[in-house]
Amino acid sequence: MAERRATPDALPAAAAIRHGDRGVPVQPATILAPMSGITDTVFRQFLRGLGGCGLIMTEFTSSEGLIRSERVARRYLSFAESERPIAAQLFGSDPAVMAEAAALVQQMGFDAVDLNLGCPAKKVVKCNGGSGLLRDLPLLGRMFAAIRAAVRIPFTVKFRAGWDDQHLVHAELARMAEAEGVNALSLHARTRAQGYSGQAQWQWIAEVKQAVRIPVFGNGDVRRPEDAAAMVAATGCDGVMIGRAAAANPWIFRQIEEYRQTGRYTLPSDADRAELILRYFRLLLAESLPGTLGKMKQFAAWFTHGVERGGDLRQAIYHSRSEAQALEQVEAFFAAPLAS
Ligand SMILES: Cc1cc2nc3c(=O)[nH]c(=O)nc-3n(C[C@H](O)[C@H](O)[C@H](O)COP(=O)(O)O)c2cc1C
């Protein structure tokens, strides 16, 4: 692999995920990571409005739930046309159920279907879903084949490197996925045992990239545009996937693209921040889905880090008893500095 320097031009302008004559452009070469409880349709539309993200993914959705209940489909897999290109992420442990769910995803009009092999949550792993499958490669092989046979849209896999440091399977899994017709991979470069602790081990992304020819997206600990360039330079990956930093700084995708093009990027002002949080809250209110106040509090918790006196705003929103009150708190908080 040719060494690339961690300069803005290390960042690829675009990637593409192809299956036969179907292709999903990933332009710019960045993906919003699936985040349960966060990347719902409101957040995704909001993020699309900011620009700069190549591909968007839904929160993970239970394949069992999806084939049994229309409510699950409506709740987790509704999307707006403006979100395209968009992939739906599924989890589960039964190849036949997964295949049926993947076919539904295709029928619903998604551009791609993604299989979750990373979730460390006990309730998912207990039923052998998420990262639980990393312990059973033969079952995983059957799962890949069943999903591949069920859909014509691109099929991608998001995974962790293994159950723990003693059981790393990333390169073997990647080769198997490619052989079974998977069209792209995203590696969260941690083991299940690591949870979200410690550092992501980017060398595992490099090892996956060397093992296969399909596109590989690197994931884990990209917090700033410089990190995205460093990850690509260190691993040769085809693009980066970003999770937590997108919740704290939804401009990150736009910043990465600006950084790639100009070597610099714009930091948001207080006025930008105020406008952004108000825009998101108003979008949430317009959708008036159940749990809106909870979503406002959650977003505030992520988004107010890095804001001066963000702790005060977080508290004010946290103690709000209605959605209108939460909105008022944001307006009041930003009114003072904005007016000065
Ligand atoms: C609140 C939260 C929810 C998540 N939900 C999912 C999920 O539904 N599916 C999935 O594959 N990964 C999920 N993840 C993992 C992220 O997609 C990502 O792999 C991880 O956060 C590492 O990337 P980052 O360092 O850019 O955040 C979740 C992470 C967080 C913090």
mmCIF file of C-alpha atoms and ligand atoms in Angstrom:
data_model
loop_
_atom_site.group_PDB
_atom_site.id
_atom_site.type_symbol
_atom_site.label_atom_id
_atom_site.label_comp_id
_atom_site.label_asym_id
_atom_site.label_seq_id
_atom_site.Cartn_x
_atom_site.Cartn_y
_atom_site.Cartn_z
ATOM 1 C CA MET A 1 0.000 0.000 0.000
ATOM 2 C CA ALA A 2 1.383 3.380 -0.953
ATOM 3 C CA GLU A 3 1.844 5.618 2.071
ATOM 4 C CA ARG A 4 -0.320 8.691 1.917
ATOM 5 C CA ARG A 5 0.389 11.723 4.038
ATOM 6 C CA ALA A 6 -2.263 12.890 6.458
ATOM 7 C CA THR A 7 -2.930 16.032 4.465
ATOM 8 C CA PRO A 8 -6.350 17.122 3.183
ATOM 9 C CA ASP A 9 -5.615 15.653 -0.224
ATOM 10 C CA ALA A 10 -5.401 12.182 1.356
ATOM 11 C CA LEU A 11 -9.202 12.342 1.512
ATOM 12 C CA PRO A 12 -10.924 10.685 -1.443
ATOM 13 C CA ALA A 13 -13.463 12.836 -3.304
ATOM 14 C CA ALA A 14 -15.912 9.988 -3.739
ATOM 15 C CA ALA A 15 -16.509 6.274 -3.396
ATOM 16 C CA ALA A 16 -19.128 4.007 -4.923
ATOM 17 C CA ILE A 17 -20.805 0.843 -3.683
ATOM 18 C CA ARG A 18 -21.754 -1.352 -6.617
ATOM 19 C CA HIS A 19 -23.775 -4.467 -7.151
ATOM 20 C CA GLY A 20 -24.188 -5.510 -10.767
ATOM 21 C CA ASP A 21 -25.774 -2.599 -12.563
ATOM 22 C CA ARG A 22 -26.943 -1.024 -9.273
ATOM 23 C CA GLY A 23 -24.681 1.499 -7.648
ATOM 24 C CA VAL A 24 -24.818 3.791 -4.673
ATOM 25 C CA PRO A 25 -22.590 6.852 -5.026
ATOM 26 C CA VAL A 26 -20.883 7.871 -1.809
ATOM 27 C CA GLN A 27 -19.930 11.408 -2.682
ATOM 28 C CA PRO A 28 -18.201 12.808 -0.667
ATOM 29 C CA ALA A 29 -16.702 9.585 0.651
ATOM 30 C CA THR A 30 -18.256 9.911 4.099
ATOM 31 C CA ILE A 31 -20.998 7.935 5.837
ATOM 32 C CA LEU A 32 -23.188 8.847 8.790
ATOM 33 C CA ALA A 33 -22.851 5.896 11.192
ATOM 34 C CA PRO A 34 -26.050 4.261 12.361
ATOM 35 C CA MET A 35 -26.827 5.374 15.917
ATOM 36 C CA SER A 36 -29.806 3.941 17.656
ATOM 37 C CA GLY A 37 -31.937 6.639 19.274
ATOM 38 C CA ILE A 38 -30.148 9.373 17.305
ATOM 39 C CA THR A 39 -30.136 8.822 13.549
ATOM 40 C CA ASP A 40 -33.893 8.788 13.081
ATOM 41 C CA THR A 41 -35.541 10.381 10.058
ATOM 42 C CA VAL A 42 -35.672 13.853 11.652
ATOM 43 C CA PHE A 43 -31.952 13.854 12.475
ATOM 44 C CA ARG A 44 -31.108 12.469 9.062
ATOM 45 C CA GLN A 45 -33.118 15.113 7.197
ATOM 46 C CA PHE A 46 -31.561 17.750 9.399
ATOM 47 C CA LEU A 47 -28.082 16.438 8.623
ATOM 48 C CA ARG A 48 -28.799 16.265 4.905
ATOM 49 C CA GLY A 49 -29.798 19.918 5.078
ATOM 50 C CA LEU A 50 -26.298 20.779 6.308
ATOM 51 C CA GLY A 51 -24.671 18.995 3.374
ATOM 52 C CA GLY A 52 -21.397 17.155 2.950
ATOM 53 C CA CYS A 53 -22.402 13.609 3.861
ATOM 54 C CA GLY A 54 -22.142 10.941 1.160
ATOM 55 C CA LEU A 55 -24.324 8.164 2.574
ATOM 56 C CA ILE A 56 -26.762 7.998 5.441
ATOM 57 C CA MET A 57 -27.809 4.988 7.483
ATOM 58 C CA THR A 58 -30.854 4.304 9.594
ATOM 59 C CA GLU A 59 -30.697 3.183 13.197
ATOM 60 C CA PHE A 60 -30.385 -0.575 13.500
ATOM 61 C CA THR A 61 -33.716 -2.356 13.156
ATOM 62 C CA SER A 62 -34.642 -5.835 14.303
ATOM 63 C CA SER A 63 -35.200 -8.161 11.357
ATOM 64 C CA GLU A 64 -37.672 -10.184 13.453
ATOM 65 C CA GLY A 65 -39.539 -7.022 14.409
ATOM 66 C CA LEU A 66 -39.621 -5.821 10.832
ATOM 67 C CA ILE A 67 -41.140 -8.921 9.322
ATOM 68 C CA ARG A 68 -43.740 -9.164 12.124
ATOM 69 C CA SER A 69 -44.855 -5.616 12.590
ATOM 70 C CA GLU A 70 -45.671 -2.752 10.349
ATOM 71 C CA ARG A 71 -45.295 -0.462 13.353
ATOM 72 C CA VAL A 72 -41.555 -1.337 13.511
ATOM 73 C CA ALA A 73 -41.203 -0.581 9.823
ATOM 74 C CA ARG A 74 -42.960 2.756 10.210
ATOM 75 C CA ARG A 75 -41.082 3.736 13.345
ATOM 76 C CA TYR A 76 -37.543 2.836 12.301
ATOM 77 C CA LEU A 77 -37.555 2.694 8.541
ATOM 78 C CA SER A 78 -39.566 5.700 7.383
ATOM 79 C CA PHE A 79 -37.440 8.036 5.340
ATOM 80 C CA ALA A 80 -37.796 11.113 3.157
ATOM 81 C CA GLU A 81 -36.580 11.302 -0.438
ATOM 82 C CA SER A 82 -34.195 14.080 0.610
ATOM 83 C CA GLU A 83 -32.252 11.542 2.688
ATOM 84 C CA ARG A 84 -30.999 9.619 -0.349
ATOM 85 C CA PRO A 85 -28.715 7.853 -0.771
ATOM 86 C CA ILE A 86 -29.763 5.930 2.319
ATOM 87 C CA ALA A 87 -29.102 2.418 3.609
ATOM 88 C CA ALA A 88 -31.268 0.571 6.145
ATOM 89 C CA GLN A 89 -29.414 -1.311 8.843
ATOM 90 C CA LEU A 90 -30.764 -4.625 10.130
ATOM 91 C CA PHE A 91 -29.755 -6.949 12.931
ATOM 92 C CA GLY A 92 -30.774 -10.490 13.742
ATOM 93 C CA SER A 93 -29.452 -14.010 13.897
ATOM 94 C CA ASP A 94 -31.661 -16.119 11.641
ATOM 95 C CA PRO A 95 -30.553 -16.134 7.985
ATOM 96 C CA ALA A 96 -34.075 -16.801 6.658
ATOM 97 C CA VAL A 97 -35.585 -13.978 8.713
ATOM 98 C CA MET A 98 -32.762 -11.652 7.719
ATOM 99 C CA ALA A 99 -33.308 -12.475 4.051
ATOM 100 C CA GLU A 100 -37.024 -11.731 4.347
ATOM 101 C CA ALA A 101 -36.331 -8.471 6.160
ATOM 102 C CA ALA A 102 -33.715 -7.460 3.576
ATOM 103 C CA ALA A 103 -36.241 -8.061 0.793
ATOM 104 C CA LEU A 104 -38.678 -5.761 2.631
ATOM 105 C CA VAL A 105 -35.986 -3.108 2.900
ATOM 106 C CA GLN A 106 -35.500 -3.308 -0.858
ATOM 107 C CA GLN A 107 -39.260 -3.100 -1.408
ATOM 108 C CA MET A 108 -39.422 0.002 0.794
ATOM 109 C CA GLY A 109 -37.089 1.724 -1.650
ATOM 110 C CA PHE A 110 -33.822 1.876 0.275
ATOM 111 C CA ASP A 111 -30.677 2.265 -1.802
ATOM 112 C CA ALA A 112 -28.785 -0.411 0.153
ATOM 113 C CA VAL A 113 -29.188 -2.815 3.062
ATOM 114 C CA ASP A 114 -26.596 -3.052 5.823
ATOM 115 C CA LEU A 115 -26.053 -5.884 8.288
ATOM 116 C CA ASN A 116 -25.078 -4.968 11.846
ATOM 117 C CA LEU A 117 -22.292 -7.118 13.283
ATOM 118 C CA GLY A 118 -21.119 -4.629 15.819
ATOM 119 C CA CYS A 119 -23.766 -3.957 18.422
ATOM 120 C CA PRO A 120 -22.316 -4.846 21.830
ATOM 121 C CA ALA A 121 -25.626 -4.496 23.747
ATOM 122 C CA LYS A 122 -26.362 -7.520 25.939
ATOM 123 C CA LYS A 123 -29.977 -7.864 24.808
ATOM 124 C CA VAL A 124 -28.873 -8.032 21.148
ATOM 125 C CA VAL A 125 -25.833 -10.265 21.702
ATOM 126 C CA LYS A 126 -27.832 -12.686 23.885
ATOM 127 C CA CYS A 127 -29.902 -13.640 20.853
ATOM 128 C CA ASN A 128 -26.706 -13.886 18.791
ATOM 129 C CA GLY A 129 -27.360 -10.620 16.957
ATOM 130 C CA GLY A 130 -24.938 -7.714 16.478
ATOM 131 C CA SER A 131 -21.420 -8.542 17.601
ATOM 132 C CA GLY A 132 -22.615 -11.937 18.920
ATOM 133 C CA LEU A 133 -22.345 -13.248 15.355
ATOM 134 C CA LEU A 134 -18.606 -12.549 15.340
ATOM 135 C CA ARG A 135 -18.276 -15.784 17.329
ATOM 136 C CA ASP A 136 -19.962 -17.920 14.685
ATOM 137 C CA LEU A 137 -18.447 -17.424 11.244
ATOM 138 C CA PRO A 138 -20.180 -20.436 9.630
ATOM 139 C CA LEU A 139 -23.585 -19.012 10.632
ATOM 140 C CA LEU A 140 -22.426 -15.654 9.358
ATOM 141 C CA GLY A 141 -21.528 -17.214 6.007
ATOM 142 C CA ARG A 142 -25.085 -18.567 5.721
ATOM 143 C CA MET A 143 -26.447 -15.175 6.670
ATOM 144 C CA PHE A 144 -24.405 -13.400 3.976
ATOM 145 C CA ALA A 145 -25.528 -15.901 1.340
ATOM 146 C CA ALA A 146 -29.204 -15.678 2.342
ATOM 147 C CA ILE A 147 -29.279 -11.883 2.259
ATOM 148 C CA ARG A 148 -27.353 -11.750 -0.999
ATOM 149 C CA ALA A 149 -29.812 -14.102 -2.647
ATOM 150 C CA ALA A 150 -32.769 -12.031 -1.411
ATOM 151 C CA VAL A 151 -31.879 -8.568 -2.762
ATOM 152 C CA ARG A 152 -30.656 -6.832 -5.902
ATOM 153 C CA ILE A 153 -29.707 -3.613 -4.085
ATOM 154 C CA PRO A 154 -26.165 -3.256 -2.725
ATOM 155 C CA PHE A 155 -25.579 -5.187 0.497
ATOM 156 C CA THR A 156 -23.061 -3.892 3.035
ATOM 157 C CA VAL A 157 -21.793 -5.055 6.413
ATOM 158 C CA LYS A 158 -20.780 -3.020 9.447
ATOM 159 C CA PHE A 159 -18.741 -4.965 11.963
ATOM 160 C CA ARG A 160 -16.300 -4.930 14.838
ATOM 161 C CA ALA A 161 -12.914 -6.628 14.633
ATOM 162 C CA GLY A 162 -13.833 -9.571 16.843
ATOM 163 C CA TRP A 163 -15.274 -10.608 20.162
ATOM 164 C CA ASP A 164 -12.082 -9.706 22.041
ATOM 165 C CA ASP A 165 -8.362 -9.252 21.395
ATOM 166 C CA GLN A 166 -7.824 -13.032 21.477
ATOM 167 C CA HIS A 167 -10.462 -13.625 18.815
ATOM 168 C CA LEU A 168 -9.880 -11.139 16.014
ATOM 169 C CA VAL A 169 -11.761 -12.151 12.869
ATOM 170 C CA HIS A 170 -11.791 -8.941 10.839
ATOM 171 C CA ALA A 171 -9.643 -10.048 7.900
ATOM 172 C CA GLU A 172 -11.216 -13.506 7.665
ATOM 173 C CA LEU A 173 -14.713 -12.082 7.946
ATOM 174 C CA ALA A 174 -13.962 -9.479 5.284
ATOM 175 C CA ARG A 175 -12.713 -12.098 2.831
ATOM 176 C CA MET A 176 -15.742 -14.276 3.493
ATOM 177 C CA ALA A 177 -18.108 -11.347 3.022
ATOM 178 C CA GLU A 178 -16.509 -10.445 -0.300
ATOM 179 C CA ALA A 179 -16.689 -14.054 -1.486
ATOM 180 C CA GLU A 180 -20.414 -14.150 -0.628
ATOM 181 C CA GLY A 181 -21.152 -11.030 -2.660
ATOM 182 C CA VAL A 182 -21.148 -8.297 0.013
ATOM 183 C CA ASN A 183 -20.508 -4.981 -1.767
ATOM 184 C CA ALA A 184 -18.804 -2.845 0.903
ATOM 185 C CA LEU A 185 -17.608 -3.058 4.502
ATOM 186 C CA SER A 186 -17.416 -0.618 7.392
ATOM 187 C CA LEU A 187 -15.188 -1.593 10.287
ATOM 188 C CA HIS A 188 -15.616 -0.056 13.727
ATOM 189 C CA ALA A 189 -12.052 -0.733 14.784
ATOM 190 C CA ARG A 190 -12.790 -2.035 18.261
ATOM 191 C CA THR A 191 -13.655 -5.455 19.657
ATOM 192 C CA ARG A 192 -16.942 -6.228 21.346
ATOM 193 C CA ALA A 193 -15.105 -6.495 24.662
ATOM 194 C CA GLN A 194 -13.806 -2.957 24.230
ATOM 195 C CA GLY A 195 -17.297 -1.476 24.020
ATOM 196 C CA TYR A 196 -16.604 2.191 23.356
ATOM 197 C CA SER A 197 -13.537 2.407 25.563
ATOM 198 C CA GLY A 198 -9.883 2.853 24.643
ATOM 199 C CA GLN A 199 -8.691 3.860 21.208
ATOM 200 C CA ALA A 200 -10.005 2.491 17.940
ATOM 201 C CA GLN A 201 -7.242 0.355 16.409
ATOM 202 C CA TRP A 202 -6.999 1.807 12.925
ATOM 203 C CA GLN A 203 -4.429 -0.797 11.837
ATOM 204 C CA TRP A 204 -7.313 -3.289 11.738
ATOM 205 C CA ILE A 205 -8.953 -1.115 9.093
ATOM 206 C CA ALA A 206 -5.726 -1.278 7.083
ATOM 207 C CA GLU A 207 -5.736 -5.077 7.431
ATOM 208 C CA VAL A 208 -9.307 -5.293 6.140
ATOM 209 C CA LYS A 209 -8.471 -2.973 3.268
ATOM 210 C CA GLN A 210 -5.576 -5.240 2.310
ATOM 211 C CA ALA A 211 -7.743 -8.356 2.535
ATOM 212 C CA VAL A 212 -10.437 -7.359 0.005
ATOM 213 C CA ARG A 213 -11.117 -5.382 -3.153
ATOM 214 C CA ILE A 214 -14.600 -4.092 -2.270
ATOM 215 C CA PRO A 215 -14.765 -0.591 -0.718
ATOM 216 C CA VAL A 216 -13.808 -0.383 2.953
ATOM 217 C CA PHE A 217 -14.998 2.449 5.183
ATOM 218 C CA GLY A 218 -13.100 3.130 8.384
ATOM 219 C CA ASN A 219 -14.947 3.908 11.598
ATOM 220 C CA GLY A 220 -13.908 4.855 15.102
ATOM 221 C CA ASP A 221 -12.765 8.052 16.769
ATOM 222 C CA VAL A 222 -12.915 10.466 13.838
ATOM 223 C CA ARG A 223 -13.692 13.713 15.610
ATOM 224 C CA ARG A 224 -12.295 16.376 13.296
ATOM 225 C CA PRO A 225 -11.487 16.680 9.590
ATOM 226 C CA GLU A 226 -7.807 16.154 10.409
ATOM 227 C CA ASP A 227 -8.703 12.764 11.930
ATOM 228 C CA ALA A 228 -10.532 11.752 8.754
ATOM 229 C CA ALA A 229 -7.441 12.549 6.663
ATOM 230 C CA ALA A 230 -5.229 10.726 9.172
ATOM 231 C CA MET A 231 -7.439 7.636 9.080
ATOM 232 C CA VAL A 232 -7.374 7.474 5.279
ATOM 233 C CA ALA A 233 -3.618 8.066 5.220
ATOM 234 C CA ALA A 234 -2.976 5.401 7.846
ATOM 235 C CA THR A 235 -5.281 2.721 6.452
ATOM 236 C CA GLY A 236 -5.896 3.376 2.752
ATOM 237 C CA CYS A 237 -9.643 3.099 3.429
ATOM 238 C CA ASP A 238 -12.051 4.290 0.740
ATOM 239 C CA GLY A 239 -13.958 6.642 3.018
ATOM 240 C CA VAL A 240 -14.769 7.335 6.641
ATOM 241 C CA MET A 241 -17.851 6.632 8.708
ATOM 242 C CA ILE A 242 -18.624 8.985 11.562
ATOM 243 C CA GLY A 243 -20.892 8.475 14.544
ATOM 244 C CA ARG A 244 -20.612 10.334 17.818
ATOM 245 C CA ALA A 245 -18.855 13.368 16.384
ATOM 246 C CA ALA A 246 -21.815 13.910 14.048
ATOM 247 C CA ALA A 247 -24.181 14.142 17.015
ATOM 248 C CA ALA A 248 -21.934 16.638 18.801
ATOM 249 C CA ASN A 249 -20.969 18.528 15.658
ATOM 250 C CA PRO A 250 -23.421 17.917 12.791
ATOM 251 C CA TRP A 251 -21.271 20.179 10.575
ATOM 252 C CA ILE A 252 -18.434 17.656 10.554
ATOM 253 C CA PHE A 253 -19.260 16.260 7.121
ATOM 254 C CA ARG A 254 -19.351 19.704 5.569
ATOM 255 C CA GLN A 255 -16.129 20.592 7.364
ATOM 256 C CA ILE A 256 -14.401 17.481 6.012
ATOM 257 C CA GLU A 257 -15.441 18.348 2.467
ATOM 258 C CA GLU A 258 -14.306 21.945 2.899
ATOM 259 C CA TYR A 259 -11.015 20.705 4.353
ATOM 260 C CA ARG A 260 -10.518 18.324 1.421
ATOM 261 C CA GLN A 261 -11.113 21.094 -1.083
ATOM 262 C CA THR A 262 -9.332 24.004 0.571
ATOM 263 C CA GLY A 263 -7.165 22.678 3.412
ATOM 264 C CA ARG A 264 -9.206 24.750 5.868
ATOM 265 C CA TYR A 265 -12.637 24.519 7.406
ATOM 266 C CA THR A 266 -15.110 26.830 9.066
ATOM 267 C CA LEU A 267 -15.897 26.615 12.760
ATOM 268 C CA PRO A 268 -19.474 27.426 13.747
ATOM 269 C CA SER A 269 -20.177 30.671 15.565
ATOM 270 C CA ASP A 270 -22.581 30.921 18.505
ATOM 271 C CA ALA A 271 -25.181 32.267 16.096
ATOM 272 C CA ASP A 272 -24.706 29.196 13.867
ATOM 273 C CA ARG A 273 -25.104 26.944 16.885
ATOM 274 C CA ALA A 274 -28.244 28.710 18.028
ATOM 275 C CA GLU A 275 -29.713 28.532 14.571
ATOM 276 C CA LEU A 276 -28.836 24.851 14.297
ATOM 277 C CA ILE A 277 -30.305 23.654 17.572
ATOM 278 C CA LEU A 278 -33.455 25.711 16.997
ATOM 279 C CA ARG A 279 -33.788 24.311 13.502
ATOM 280 C CA TYR A 280 -33.482 20.751 14.828
ATOM 281 C CA PHE A 281 -35.951 21.339 17.643
ATOM 282 C CA ARG A 282 -38.477 22.858 15.242
ATOM 283 C CA LEU A 283 -38.096 19.894 12.893
ATOM 284 C CA LEU A 284 -38.739 17.546 15.818
ATOM 285 C CA LEU A 285 -41.796 19.536 16.862
ATOM 286 C CA ALA A 286 -43.154 19.541 13.319
ATOM 287 C CA GLU A 287 -42.960 15.730 13.200
ATOM 288 C CA SER A 288 -44.497 15.508 16.713
ATOM 289 C CA LEU A 289 -43.474 11.886 17.152
ATOM 290 C CA PRO A 290 -43.716 10.270 20.583
ATOM 291 C CA GLY A 291 -40.606 10.922 22.666
ATOM 292 C CA THR A 292 -39.908 14.364 21.210
ATOM 293 C CA LEU A 293 -38.970 15.936 24.556
ATOM 294 C CA GLY A 294 -36.564 13.052 25.230
ATOM 295 C CA LYS A 295 -34.960 13.574 21.809
ATOM 296 C CA MET A 296 -34.549 17.285 22.530
ATOM 297 C CA LYS A 297 -32.797 16.507 25.805
ATOM 298 C CA GLN A 298 -30.587 13.915 24.177
ATOM 299 C CA PHE A 299 -29.568 16.197 21.337
ATOM 300 C CA ALA A 300 -28.843 18.979 23.804
ATOM 301 C CA ALA A 301 -26.617 16.622 25.796
ATOM 302 C CA TRP A 302 -24.485 15.843 22.720
ATOM 303 C CA PHE A 303 -24.607 19.222 21.080
ATOM 304 C CA THR A 304 -23.847 21.519 24.010
ATOM 305 C CA HIS A 305 -20.365 20.117 24.595
ATOM 306 C CA GLY A 306 -17.992 22.707 23.266
ATOM 307 C CA VAL A 307 -20.550 25.521 23.616
ATOM 308 C CA GLU A 308 -19.566 28.186 26.104
ATOM 309 C CA ARG A 309 -21.778 27.742 29.195
ATOM 310 C CA GLY A 310 -23.134 24.625 27.446
ATOM 311 C CA GLY A 311 -23.594 22.968 30.835
ATOM 312 C CA ASP A 312 -26.157 25.634 31.812
ATOM 313 C CA LEU A 313 -28.109 25.103 28.621
ATOM 314 C CA ARG A 314 -27.969 21.328 29.070
ATOM 315 C CA GLN A 315 -29.393 21.671 32.574
ATOM 316 C CA ALA A 316 -32.100 24.094 31.464
ATOM 317 C CA ILE A 317 -33.260 21.754 28.712
ATOM 318 C CA TYR A 318 -32.898 18.720 30.927
ATOM 319 C CA HIS A 319 -35.295 20.209 33.480
ATOM 320 C CA SER A 320 -37.848 21.349 30.897
ATOM 321 C CA ARG A 321 -41.220 19.772 31.389
ATOM 322 C CA SER A 322 -42.608 20.382 27.940
ATOM 323 C CA GLU A 323 -41.327 20.647 24.405
ATOM 324 C CA ALA A 324 -42.339 24.301 24.223
ATOM 325 C CA GLN A 325 -40.387 24.998 27.411
ATOM 326 C CA ALA A 326 -37.270 23.303 25.986
ATOM 327 C CA LEU A 327 -37.522 25.458 22.881
ATOM 328 C CA GLU A 328 -37.918 28.592 25.028
ATOM 329 C CA GLN A 329 -34.803 27.659 27.017
ATOM 330 C CA VAL A 330 -32.737 27.492 23.839
ATOM 331 C CA GLU A 331 -34.132 30.773 22.571
ATOM 332 C CA ALA A 332 -33.432 32.461 25.906
ATOM 333 C CA PHE A 333 -29.940 30.992 26.190
ATOM 334 C CA PHE A 334 -28.813 32.212 22.822
ATOM 335 C CA ALA A 335 -30.704 35.489 22.932
ATOM 336 C CA ALA A 336 -28.161 37.135 25.251
ATOM 337 C CA PRO A 337 -24.936 36.458 23.310
ATOM 338 C CA LEU A 338 -26.755 36.878 20.008
ATOM 339 C CA ALA A 339 -28.017 40.289 20.985
ATOM 340 C CA SER A 340 -24.581 41.488 22.124
HETATM 341 C C1 LIG B 1 -25.732 6.139 20.914
HETATM 342 C C2 LIG B 1 -25.115 5.182 19.923
HETATM 343 C C3 LIG B 1 -25.928 4.317 19.206
HETATM 344 C C4 LIG B 1 -25.368 3.422 18.281
HETATM 345 N N1 LIG B 1 -26.196 2.623 17.536
HETATM 346 C C5 LIG B 1 -25.665 1.833 16.557
HETATM 347 C C6 LIG B 1 -26.511 1.102 15.667
HETATM 348 O O1 LIG B 1 -27.742 1.166 15.727
HETATM 349 N N2 LIG B 1 -25.902 0.324 14.726
HETATM 350 C C7 LIG B 1 -24.530 0.245 14.609
HETATM 351 O O2 LIG B 1 -24.027 -0.464 13.725
HETATM 352 N N3 LIG B 1 -23.727 0.925 15.424
HETATM 353 C C8 LIG B 1 -24.258 1.736 16.367
HETATM 354 N N4 LIG B 1 -23.424 2.513 17.136
HETATM 355 C C9 LIG B 1 -21.976 2.509 16.857
HETATM 356 C C10 LIG B 1 -21.619 3.611 15.862
HETATM 357 O O3 LIG B 1 -22.247 3.395 14.621
HETATM 358 C C11 LIG B 1 -20.093 3.678 15.636
HETATM 359 O O4 LIG B 1 -19.651 2.446 15.125
HETATM 360 C C12 LIG B 1 -19.324 3.978 16.908
HETATM 361 O O5 LIG B 1 -19.928 5.026 17.648
HETATM 362 C C13 LIG B 1 -17.856 4.344 16.600
HETATM 363 O O6 LIG B 1 -17.778 5.438 15.726
HETATM 364 P P1 LIG B 1 -17.486 6.951 16.248
HETATM 365 O O7 LIG B 1 -16.196 6.912 17.007
HETATM 366 O O8 LIG B 1 -17.419 7.766 15.012
HETATM 367 O O9 LIG B 1 -18.631 7.311 17.154
HETATM 368 C C14 LIG B 1 -23.960 3.389 18.088
HETATM 369 C C15 LIG B 1 -23.150 4.258 18.813
HETATM 370 C C16 LIG B 1 -23.696 5.162 19.726
HETATM 371 C C17 LIG B 1 -22.785 6.085 20.477
#
